[in-house]
Amino acid sequence: MKHSSEAFYNNFSFFYPLVDWFLKPQKRMLFEEVNQQPPGNLLEVGVGNGSHLAFYQEHDVTGIDTSEGMLKTARKMSTSKPVQLLNMDGEAMVFADASFDYIVLSHVIAVVTNPHNLLGEVTRVLKSGGKLFVLNHFTPANHLSIIDRLFSPVARLLSFRSVFYLNDIKSAGRLRLLKQIEFKPASYFKLLIFEKV
Protein backbone atom coordinates (compact mmCIF):
# COMPACT_ATOMS: atom_id res chain seq x y z
CA MET A 1 0.00 0.00 0.00
CA LYS A 2 3.05 2.24 0.33
CA HIS A 3 3.25 4.25 -2.92
CA SER A 4 2.55 7.76 -4.22
CA SER A 5 -0.68 7.92 -2.21
CA GLU A 6 1.38 8.13 0.99
CA ALA A 7 2.73 11.57 0.04
CA PHE A 8 -0.72 12.66 -1.12
CA TYR A 9 -2.39 11.78 2.19
CA ASN A 10 0.48 13.26 4.21
CA ASN A 11 -0.08 16.59 2.47
CA PHE A 12 -3.87 16.60 2.34
CA SER A 13 -4.95 15.18 5.71
CA PHE A 14 -6.70 18.51 6.42
CA PHE A 15 -9.14 17.72 3.57
CA TYR A 16 -10.56 14.60 5.20
CA PRO A 17 -13.20 16.14 7.49
CA LEU A 18 -15.05 17.15 4.31
CA VAL A 19 -14.77 13.59 2.95
CA ASP A 20 -16.07 12.19 6.24
CA TRP A 21 -19.05 14.54 6.12
CA PHE A 22 -19.90 13.49 2.56
CA LEU A 23 -19.73 9.79 3.49
CA LYS A 24 -21.50 10.15 6.85
CA PRO A 25 -24.62 8.03 6.03
CA GLN A 26 -22.51 5.12 4.80
CA LYS A 27 -20.14 5.29 7.74
CA ARG A 28 -23.01 5.42 10.22
CA MET A 29 -24.24 2.11 8.82
CA LEU A 30 -20.72 0.67 8.99
CA PHE A 31 -20.43 1.50 12.69
CA GLU A 32 -23.88 0.08 13.37
CA GLU A 33 -22.97 -3.24 11.76
CA VAL A 34 -19.57 -3.43 13.48
CA ASN A 35 -21.03 -2.66 16.90
CA GLN A 36 -23.63 -5.42 16.56
CA GLN A 37 -20.77 -7.91 16.83
CA PRO A 38 -19.53 -9.37 20.14
CA PRO A 39 -16.49 -7.57 21.60
CA GLY A 40 -13.24 -8.58 19.93
CA ASN A 41 -9.96 -7.49 18.41
CA LEU A 42 -10.61 -5.11 15.50
CA LEU A 43 -8.14 -3.94 12.87
CA GLU A 44 -8.84 -0.92 10.69
CA VAL A 45 -6.59 -0.88 7.63
CA GLY A 46 -6.12 2.66 6.36
CA VAL A 47 -7.18 4.26 9.63
CA GLY A 48 -6.43 7.70 8.17
CA ASN A 49 -7.10 10.63 10.49
CA GLY A 50 -8.74 8.40 13.08
CA SER A 51 -12.24 9.76 12.60
CA HIS A 52 -13.73 6.27 13.10
CA LEU A 53 -11.94 5.40 16.31
CA ALA A 54 -14.45 6.86 18.78
CA PHE A 55 -17.30 4.92 17.17
CA TYR A 56 -16.00 1.39 17.81
CA GLN A 57 -17.75 0.85 21.12
CA GLU A 58 -16.68 -2.43 22.69
CA HIS A 59 -13.77 -3.60 20.57
CA ASP A 60 -10.01 -3.51 21.16
CA VAL A 61 -8.86 -1.47 18.18
CA THR A 62 -5.65 -1.44 16.17
CA GLY A 63 -5.31 1.01 13.29
CA ILE A 64 -2.67 0.99 10.58
CA ASP A 65 -1.80 3.47 7.84
CA THR A 66 1.20 4.29 5.66
CA SER A 67 0.70 8.05 6.07
CA GLU A 68 2.51 9.39 9.12
CA GLY A 69 0.68 12.69 8.64
CA MET A 70 -2.66 10.94 8.99
CA LEU A 71 -1.47 8.91 11.99
CA LYS A 72 -0.30 12.09 13.71
CA THR A 73 -3.85 13.43 13.49
CA ALA A 74 -5.33 10.08 14.55
CA ARG A 75 -3.23 10.02 17.73
CA LYS A 76 -5.00 13.20 18.88
CA MET A 77 -8.45 11.60 18.68
CA SER A 78 -10.29 11.02 21.95
CA THR A 79 -11.38 7.41 22.49
CA SER A 80 -12.99 5.56 25.39
CA LYS A 81 -10.43 2.73 25.18
CA PRO A 82 -6.72 2.66 24.32
CA VAL A 83 -6.04 2.30 20.59
CA GLN A 84 -2.86 0.99 19.00
CA LEU A 85 -1.84 3.01 15.92
CA LEU A 86 0.97 1.78 13.68
CA ASN A 87 2.67 2.89 10.49
CA MET A 88 2.25 -0.24 8.39
CA ASP A 89 1.49 -1.34 4.85
CA GLY A 90 -1.77 -3.28 4.56
CA GLU A 91 -0.26 -5.35 1.77
CA ALA A 92 2.61 -6.55 4.00
CA MET A 93 1.37 -6.69 7.59
CA VAL A 94 3.64 -7.93 10.38
CA PHE A 95 0.80 -9.40 12.46
CA ALA A 96 0.66 -13.13 13.13
CA ASP A 97 -1.87 -15.27 11.31
CA ALA A 98 -5.41 -15.18 12.74
CA SER A 99 -4.78 -12.12 14.94
CA PHE A 100 -8.12 -10.31 14.56
CA ASP A 101 -11.83 -11.02 14.97
CA TYR A 102 -12.85 -8.11 12.73
CA ILE A 103 -11.19 -6.09 9.98
CA VAL A 104 -12.50 -2.84 8.50
CA LEU A 105 -11.59 -1.56 5.02
CA SER A 106 -13.33 1.79 4.60
CA HIS A 107 -12.61 3.38 1.21
CA VAL A 108 -9.20 1.73 1.20
CA ILE A 109 -9.35 -1.08 -1.33
CA ALA A 110 -9.39 1.30 -4.30
CA VAL A 111 -6.27 3.21 -3.21
CA VAL A 112 -3.84 0.34 -2.64
CA THR A 113 -1.28 -0.79 -5.20
CA ASN A 114 -2.64 -4.32 -5.45
CA PRO A 115 -6.12 -5.01 -4.01
CA HIS A 116 -5.62 -8.78 -4.32
CA ASN A 117 -2.46 -8.61 -2.19
CA LEU A 118 -4.37 -6.59 0.40
CA LEU A 119 -7.22 -9.10 0.49
CA GLY A 120 -4.72 -11.92 0.83
CA GLU A 121 -3.11 -10.26 3.85
CA VAL A 122 -6.50 -9.43 5.36
CA THR A 123 -7.56 -13.07 5.01
CA ARG A 124 -4.31 -14.22 6.61
CA VAL A 125 -4.58 -12.07 9.75
CA LEU A 126 -8.36 -12.57 10.15
CA LYS A 127 -9.46 -15.43 12.39
CA SER A 128 -11.52 -18.28 10.99
CA GLY A 129 -15.12 -17.16 11.35
CA GLY A 130 -13.98 -13.54 11.63
CA LYS A 131 -15.78 -10.73 9.83
CA LEU A 132 -14.46 -8.38 7.16
CA PHE A 133 -16.32 -5.09 6.59
CA VAL A 134 -15.68 -3.40 3.24
CA LEU A 135 -17.16 0.05 2.55
CA ASN A 136 -16.28 1.35 -0.90
CA HIS A 137 -17.51 2.69 -4.21
CA PHE A 138 -18.07 0.05 -6.88
CA THR A 139 -18.31 0.75 -10.59
CA PRO A 140 -21.84 -0.09 -11.85
CA ALA A 141 -22.07 -2.98 -14.30
CA ASN A 142 -24.13 -0.87 -16.71
CA HIS A 143 -23.90 2.25 -18.87
CA LEU A 144 -23.09 4.38 -15.79
CA SER A 145 -19.65 2.76 -15.68
CA ILE A 146 -18.54 5.29 -18.29
CA ILE A 147 -18.49 7.94 -15.55
CA ASP A 148 -15.82 6.04 -13.63
CA ARG A 149 -13.84 5.36 -16.79
CA LEU A 150 -13.89 9.03 -17.80
CA PHE A 151 -12.82 10.07 -14.30
CA SER A 152 -9.99 7.53 -14.20
CA PRO A 153 -7.15 9.91 -15.30
CA VAL A 154 -8.12 12.42 -12.60
CA ALA A 155 -8.46 9.64 -10.04
CA ARG A 156 -4.91 8.50 -10.71
CA LEU A 157 -3.67 12.01 -9.91
CA LEU A 158 -5.52 11.76 -6.59
CA SER A 159 -3.96 8.33 -5.91
CA PHE A 160 -7.04 6.17 -6.15
CA ARG A 161 -8.68 3.80 -8.61
CA SER A 162 -12.06 5.03 -9.88
CA VAL A 163 -12.87 1.84 -11.81
CA PHE A 164 -13.43 -0.96 -9.31
CA TYR A 165 -15.97 -3.73 -9.87
CA LEU A 166 -17.86 -5.68 -7.22
CA ASN A 167 -16.66 -8.98 -8.67
CA ASP A 168 -13.07 -7.89 -8.04
CA ILE A 169 -13.64 -8.48 -4.35
CA LYS A 170 -16.35 -11.15 -4.46
CA SER A 171 -13.88 -13.48 -6.15
CA ALA A 172 -11.51 -13.39 -3.16
CA GLY A 173 -10.86 -16.87 -1.77
CA ARG A 174 -11.85 -17.94 1.77
CA LEU A 175 -14.24 -15.00 2.12
CA ARG A 176 -17.97 -15.71 2.08
CA LEU A 177 -20.33 -12.78 1.51
CA LEU A 178 -22.84 -12.56 4.37
CA LYS A 179 -24.52 -9.23 3.70
CA GLN A 180 -24.58 -6.48 1.08
CA ILE A 181 -26.00 -3.03 1.85
CA GLU A 182 -26.40 -0.59 -1.03
CA PHE A 183 -26.60 3.19 -0.78
CA LYS A 184 -28.28 5.65 -3.11
CA PRO A 185 -27.80 7.09 -5.66
CA ALA A 186 -27.56 4.15 -8.05
CA SER A 187 -26.12 1.84 -5.37
CA TYR A 188 -22.71 3.34 -6.12
CA PHE A 189 -21.47 2.87 -2.56
CA LYS A 190 -21.82 -0.52 -0.91
CA LEU A 191 -21.11 -2.04 2.48
CA LEU A 192 -20.07 -5.67 2.16
CA ILE A 193 -19.74 -8.00 5.15
CA PHE A 194 -17.71 -11.18 4.66
CA GLU A 195 -16.89 -14.13 6.89
CA LYS A 196 -13.62 -16.03 6.68
CA VAL A 197 -14.34 -19.69 6.02
Tab-separated table of C-alpha atoms in Angstrom:
chain	number	residue	atom	x	y	z
A	1	MET	CA	0.000	0.000	0.000
A	2	LYS	CA	3.048	2.241	0.332
A	3	HIS	CA	3.253	4.247	-2.921
A	4	SER	CA	2.549	7.765	-4.217
A	5	SER	CA	-0.680	7.922	-2.213
A	6	GLU	CA	1.385	8.132	0.994
A	7	ALA	CA	2.729	11.571	0.045
A	8	PHE	CA	-0.722	12.658	-1.120
A	9	TYR	CA	-2.391	11.785	2.194
A	10	ASN	CA	0.475	13.256	4.215
A	11	ASN	CA	-0.085	16.588	2.471
A	12	PHE	CA	-3.869	16.601	2.342
A	13	SER	CA	-4.949	15.179	5.706
A	14	PHE	CA	-6.700	18.511	6.422
A	15	PHE	CA	-9.137	17.718	3.567
A	16	TYR	CA	-10.560	14.604	5.204
A	17	PRO	CA	-13.204	16.140	7.492
A	18	LEU	CA	-15.047	17.145	4.310
A	19	VAL	CA	-14.768	13.594	2.947
A	20	ASP	CA	-16.069	12.189	6.241
A	21	TRP	CA	-19.050	14.545	6.122
A	22	PHE	CA	-19.895	13.488	2.561
A	23	LEU	CA	-19.735	9.792	3.494
A	24	LYS	CA	-21.501	10.152	6.845
A	25	PRO	CA	-24.621	8.026	6.033
A	26	GLN	CA	-22.514	5.116	4.800
A	27	LYS	CA	-20.140	5.292	7.739
A	28	ARG	CA	-23.012	5.425	10.219
A	29	MET	CA	-24.244	2.109	8.824
A	30	LEU	CA	-20.721	0.672	8.988
A	31	PHE	CA	-20.425	1.498	12.694
A	32	GLU	CA	-23.884	0.084	13.375
A	33	GLU	CA	-22.971	-3.235	11.759
A	34	VAL	CA	-19.573	-3.434	13.478
A	35	ASN	CA	-21.033	-2.658	16.897
A	36	GLN	CA	-23.628	-5.417	16.565
A	37	GLN	CA	-20.768	-7.913	16.827
A	38	PRO	CA	-19.527	-9.368	20.140
A	39	PRO	CA	-16.490	-7.567	21.601
A	40	GLY	CA	-13.238	-8.582	19.929
A	41	ASN	CA	-9.956	-7.488	18.410
A	42	LEU	CA	-10.608	-5.114	15.502
A	43	LEU	CA	-8.144	-3.936	12.872
A	44	GLU	CA	-8.841	-0.918	10.690
A	45	VAL	CA	-6.588	-0.879	7.626
A	46	GLY	CA	-6.123	2.664	6.362
A	47	VAL	CA	-7.183	4.259	9.634
A	48	GLY	CA	-6.434	7.698	8.174
A	49	ASN	CA	-7.098	10.631	10.489
A	50	GLY	CA	-8.736	8.396	13.083
A	51	SER	CA	-12.244	9.761	12.598
A	52	HIS	CA	-13.729	6.272	13.095
A	53	LEU	CA	-11.942	5.403	16.313
A	54	ALA	CA	-14.447	6.863	18.777
A	55	PHE	CA	-17.298	4.917	17.165
A	56	TYR	CA	-16.000	1.391	17.811
A	57	GLN	CA	-17.753	0.854	21.116
A	58	GLU	CA	-16.678	-2.430	22.690
A	59	HIS	CA	-13.767	-3.595	20.567
A	60	ASP	CA	-10.015	-3.514	21.159
A	61	VAL	CA	-8.861	-1.468	18.183
A	62	THR	CA	-5.653	-1.441	16.170
A	63	GLY	CA	-5.315	1.008	13.292
A	64	ILE	CA	-2.671	0.993	10.583
A	65	ASP	CA	-1.801	3.474	7.843
A	66	THR	CA	1.196	4.286	5.659
A	67	SER	CA	0.695	8.048	6.072
A	68	GLU	CA	2.511	9.387	9.119
A	69	GLY	CA	0.683	12.691	8.643
A	70	MET	CA	-2.660	10.937	8.994
A	71	LEU	CA	-1.474	8.912	11.990
A	72	LYS	CA	-0.297	12.092	13.710
A	73	THR	CA	-3.855	13.427	13.486
A	74	ALA	CA	-5.331	10.079	14.550
A	75	ARG	CA	-3.235	10.025	17.730
A	76	LYS	CA	-5.004	13.196	18.877
A	77	MET	CA	-8.453	11.604	18.677
A	78	SER	CA	-10.288	11.018	21.947
A	79	THR	CA	-11.379	7.408	22.491
A	80	SER	CA	-12.995	5.563	25.390
A	81	LYS	CA	-10.433	2.727	25.181
A	82	PRO	CA	-6.723	2.664	24.317
A	83	VAL	CA	-6.041	2.303	20.591
A	84	GLN	CA	-2.861	0.987	18.998
A	85	LEU	CA	-1.840	3.008	15.925
A	86	LEU	CA	0.965	1.775	13.680
A	87	ASN	CA	2.666	2.895	10.485
A	88	MET	CA	2.247	-0.235	8.394
A	89	ASP	CA	1.485	-1.339	4.852
A	90	GLY	CA	-1.771	-3.278	4.564
A	91	GLU	CA	-0.265	-5.350	1.768
A	92	ALA	CA	2.606	-6.551	3.996
A	93	MET	CA	1.368	-6.690	7.589
A	94	VAL	CA	3.638	-7.933	10.383
A	95	PHE	CA	0.802	-9.396	12.463
A	96	ALA	CA	0.661	-13.127	13.131
A	97	ASP	CA	-1.866	-15.272	11.311
A	98	ALA	CA	-5.409	-15.182	12.736
A	99	SER	CA	-4.782	-12.125	14.941
A	100	PHE	CA	-8.123	-10.313	14.559
A	101	ASP	CA	-11.828	-11.016	14.973
A	102	TYR	CA	-12.847	-8.107	12.731
A	103	ILE	CA	-11.190	-6.087	9.982
A	104	VAL	CA	-12.501	-2.844	8.496
A	105	LEU	CA	-11.594	-1.555	5.019
A	106	SER	CA	-13.329	1.792	4.596
A	107	HIS	CA	-12.615	3.379	1.206
A	108	VAL	CA	-9.205	1.730	1.200
A	109	ILE	CA	-9.346	-1.080	-1.330
A	110	ALA	CA	-9.394	1.301	-4.297
A	111	VAL	CA	-6.269	3.208	-3.211
A	112	VAL	CA	-3.837	0.338	-2.645
A	113	THR	CA	-1.278	-0.787	-5.203
A	114	ASN	CA	-2.643	-4.318	-5.449
A	115	PRO	CA	-6.124	-5.012	-4.011
A	116	HIS	CA	-5.618	-8.777	-4.317
A	117	ASN	CA	-2.465	-8.605	-2.192
A	118	LEU	CA	-4.369	-6.593	0.397
A	119	LEU	CA	-7.222	-9.101	0.495
A	120	GLY	CA	-4.716	-11.925	0.834
A	121	GLU	CA	-3.114	-10.265	3.851
A	122	VAL	CA	-6.501	-9.435	5.357
A	123	THR	CA	-7.560	-13.067	5.010
A	124	ARG	CA	-4.315	-14.216	6.611
A	125	VAL	CA	-4.584	-12.074	9.752
A	126	LEU	CA	-8.355	-12.575	10.152
A	127	LYS	CA	-9.456	-15.431	12.394
A	128	SER	CA	-11.517	-18.277	10.993
A	129	GLY	CA	-15.124	-17.164	11.353
A	130	GLY	CA	-13.976	-13.542	11.626
A	131	LYS	CA	-15.779	-10.735	9.826
A	132	LEU	CA	-14.458	-8.376	7.157
A	133	PHE	CA	-16.318	-5.093	6.593
A	134	VAL	CA	-15.684	-3.396	3.238
A	135	LEU	CA	-17.156	0.047	2.549
A	136	ASN	CA	-16.283	1.349	-0.901
A	137	HIS	CA	-17.506	2.686	-4.211
A	138	PHE	CA	-18.073	0.048	-6.878
A	139	THR	CA	-18.314	0.752	-10.593
A	140	PRO	CA	-21.840	-0.091	-11.847
A	141	ALA	CA	-22.072	-2.981	-14.305
A	142	ASN	CA	-24.130	-0.871	-16.707
A	143	HIS	CA	-23.900	2.253	-18.866
A	144	LEU	CA	-23.087	4.376	-15.786
A	145	SER	CA	-19.655	2.763	-15.681
A	146	ILE	CA	-18.542	5.293	-18.293
A	147	ILE	CA	-18.489	7.938	-15.545
A	148	ASP	CA	-15.816	6.038	-13.626
A	149	ARG	CA	-13.835	5.363	-16.791
A	150	LEU	CA	-13.887	9.030	-17.805
A	151	PHE	CA	-12.824	10.065	-14.296
A	152	SER	CA	-9.990	7.533	-14.196
A	153	PRO	CA	-7.154	9.908	-15.297
A	154	VAL	CA	-8.124	12.421	-12.602
A	155	ALA	CA	-8.463	9.636	-10.042
A	156	ARG	CA	-4.908	8.497	-10.710
A	157	LEU	CA	-3.674	12.009	-9.906
A	158	LEU	CA	-5.519	11.761	-6.587
A	159	SER	CA	-3.960	8.334	-5.910
A	160	PHE	CA	-7.044	6.168	-6.148
A	161	ARG	CA	-8.685	3.798	-8.606
A	162	SER	CA	-12.060	5.033	-9.876
A	163	VAL	CA	-12.871	1.842	-11.811
A	164	PHE	CA	-13.434	-0.958	-9.310
A	165	TYR	CA	-15.966	-3.728	-9.866
A	166	LEU	CA	-17.857	-5.677	-7.224
A	167	ASN	CA	-16.663	-8.984	-8.674
A	168	ASP	CA	-13.069	-7.891	-8.045
A	169	ILE	CA	-13.642	-8.481	-4.351
A	170	LYS	CA	-16.354	-11.147	-4.459
A	171	SER	CA	-13.882	-13.478	-6.149
A	172	ALA	CA	-11.505	-13.394	-3.163
A	173	GLY	CA	-10.859	-16.866	-1.771
A	174	ARG	CA	-11.847	-17.937	1.769
A	175	LEU	CA	-14.245	-15.003	2.124
A	176	ARG	CA	-17.970	-15.711	2.077
A	177	LEU	CA	-20.331	-12.776	1.512
A	178	LEU	CA	-22.843	-12.557	4.370
A	179	LYS	CA	-24.516	-9.226	3.704
A	180	GLN	CA	-24.585	-6.483	1.081
A	181	ILE	CA	-25.999	-3.028	1.852
A	182	GLU	CA	-26.401	-0.587	-1.031
A	183	PHE	CA	-26.603	3.192	-0.777
A	184	LYS	CA	-28.277	5.648	-3.107
A	185	PRO	CA	-27.798	7.087	-5.659
A	186	ALA	CA	-27.556	4.147	-8.052
A	187	SER	CA	-26.123	1.839	-5.365
A	188	TYR	CA	-22.713	3.339	-6.124
A	189	PHE	CA	-21.473	2.875	-2.561
A	190	LYS	CA	-21.820	-0.517	-0.910
A	191	LEU	CA	-21.106	-2.038	2.477
A	192	LEU	CA	-20.073	-5.674	2.165
A	193	ILE	CA	-19.741	-8.003	5.147
A	194	PHE	CA	-17.712	-11.179	4.660
A	195	GLU	CA	-16.891	-14.133	6.889
A	196	LYS	CA	-13.617	-16.025	6.678
A	197	VAL	CA	-14.341	-19.689	6.021
